[in-house]
Amino acid sequence: MEPSEAWGERWQKATSPLAKRYMEVATTKQSLVCLAADRNTMAGLFRLIDEVGEHVAALKTHVDLVDDWTRESWSEFCRAAHEANLLIFEDRKFADIGKISRAQMAGIYDIRSWSDLVTAHLISGPDVVDGLQAGWSDVGRSGGVLLLAQMSSRGNLLHPAYTEEVVAKGAAHAGVFGFIGNGSRPTELQTLRTAVGEEKMIWTPGVNLAVGDGEMGQRYGDPTEAVVAGSDCIIVGSGIHKADDPQHAAAAYARASWDGLLKRNG
Ligand code: S5P
């Protein structure tokens, strides 16, 4: 199937080359899954890519939770991700003023040099996006920002009026790749999709084949329902990396997400 056929309006309206690249990879792999690779050893991370790379379309990292991180092992890991045809998404949740966010793209982890996407809160105002974009420009690269418009954790403070402002500001900004939405609540997600329109992506954590409450306030909804409600990518962590058979689990999430896309457009 061609990406234009699978994605319909989202493909036609997308202006970001990164979004097109993601949709192409997702179509090839028949998977709208972003793996949240929340393991704390480099060996565990490498094993994960080996096991599930073919079933996922993007890789989300938390670079600062790895115990035995080294610059060399991380470069090697990013190389493995590229070989598996994965966009690399550092979930740093930047939130500071523009110039500090720019500086935080450098530092020991040098996120600007290997990330294609990063997350940010818009709480400090829109300059955070320009700061992050300047960070990529500083090393001659480009990337996209995913703004947190909703969250999956219970009791979060991203209320509807806040979401609306994030979407209004983000939708108009070329540096914004899309939004993080709450995958655990399809009706909230539908509202978000209506506000966002067709051009930008919505990626959603808070999905698990075992629907219900997760650890420490996490909430989970059904992956297929999230996609039908307007999610373009389901972000799955423990559902895959804590499964007895991660490869089998990743294939099941891929199937659930792809079914959702076919249903949405069918
Ligand atoms: O609202 C959010 C936003 C994010 S990016 N809720 C989340 O859970 N996340 C991230 O998604 C979180 O940092 C974690 O890496 C992943 C969810 O992991 P899981 O194990 O609960 O599937």
Coordinates of C-alpha atoms in Angstrom, one line a residue, residues 60 62 89-95 118-124 128-129 132 145-153 156-167 170 176-182 192 196 201-205 235:
K60 CA 11.7 7.2 21.9
H62 CA 15.1 9.0 27.8
F89 CA 12.8 10.9 19.4
E90 CA 14.3 12.2 22.7
D91 CA 11.6 12.7 25.2
R92 CA 13.4 15.4 27.1
K93 CA 10.2 17.5 27.8
F94 CA 12.1 20.8 27.5
A95 CA 10.3 23.6 29.3
V118 CA 12.1 16.1 20.9
T119 CA 9.2 16.9 23.3
A120 CA 8.6 20.2 25.0
H121 CA 6.1 21.8 27.3
L122 CA 4.9 25.3 26.1
I123 CA 4.5 26.5 29.7
S124 CA 7.3 29.1 29.3
V128 CA 11.1 27.3 23.6
V129 CA 10.4 26.0 20.1
L132 CA 15.2 24.0 20.2
V145 CA 9.2 19.5 18.2
L146 CA 6.3 17.6 19.7
L147 CA 4.4 19.8 22.1
L148 CA 2.7 18.3 25.1
A149 CA -1.0 19.2 24.6
Q150 CA -2.4 16.5 26.9
M151 CA -0.9 14.0 29.2
S152 CA -1.7 10.4 30.1
S153 CA -1.0 10.6 33.8
N156 CA -2.2 16.3 35.3
L157 CA -2.6 20.1 34.9
L158 CA -3.0 20.3 31.2
H159 CA -6.6 21.3 31.3
P160 CA -8.7 21.9 28.1
A161 CA -8.1 25.7 28.0
Y162 CA -4.3 25.1 28.2
T163 CA -4.5 22.4 25.5
E164 CA -6.4 24.8 23.3
E165 CA -3.7 27.5 23.6
V166 CA -0.9 25.0 23.0
V167 CA -2.6 23.8 19.8
G170 CA 1.8 25.1 17.9
V176 CA 6.3 22.1 15.6
F177 CA 6.0 18.6 14.2
G178 CA 2.9 17.8 16.2
F179 CA 1.4 17.2 19.6
I180 CA 1.5 14.6 22.4
G181 CA -2.1 13.6 23.2
N182 CA -3.6 11.3 25.8
L192 CA -7.7 17.3 20.2
V196 CA -5.3 20.3 15.5
M201 CA 0.8 14.8 13.9
I202 CA -0.7 13.6 17.2
W203 CA 1.4 11.0 19.0
T204 CA -0.1 9.2 22.0
P205 CA 1.4 7.5 25.1
I235 CA 3.9 5.3 22.0

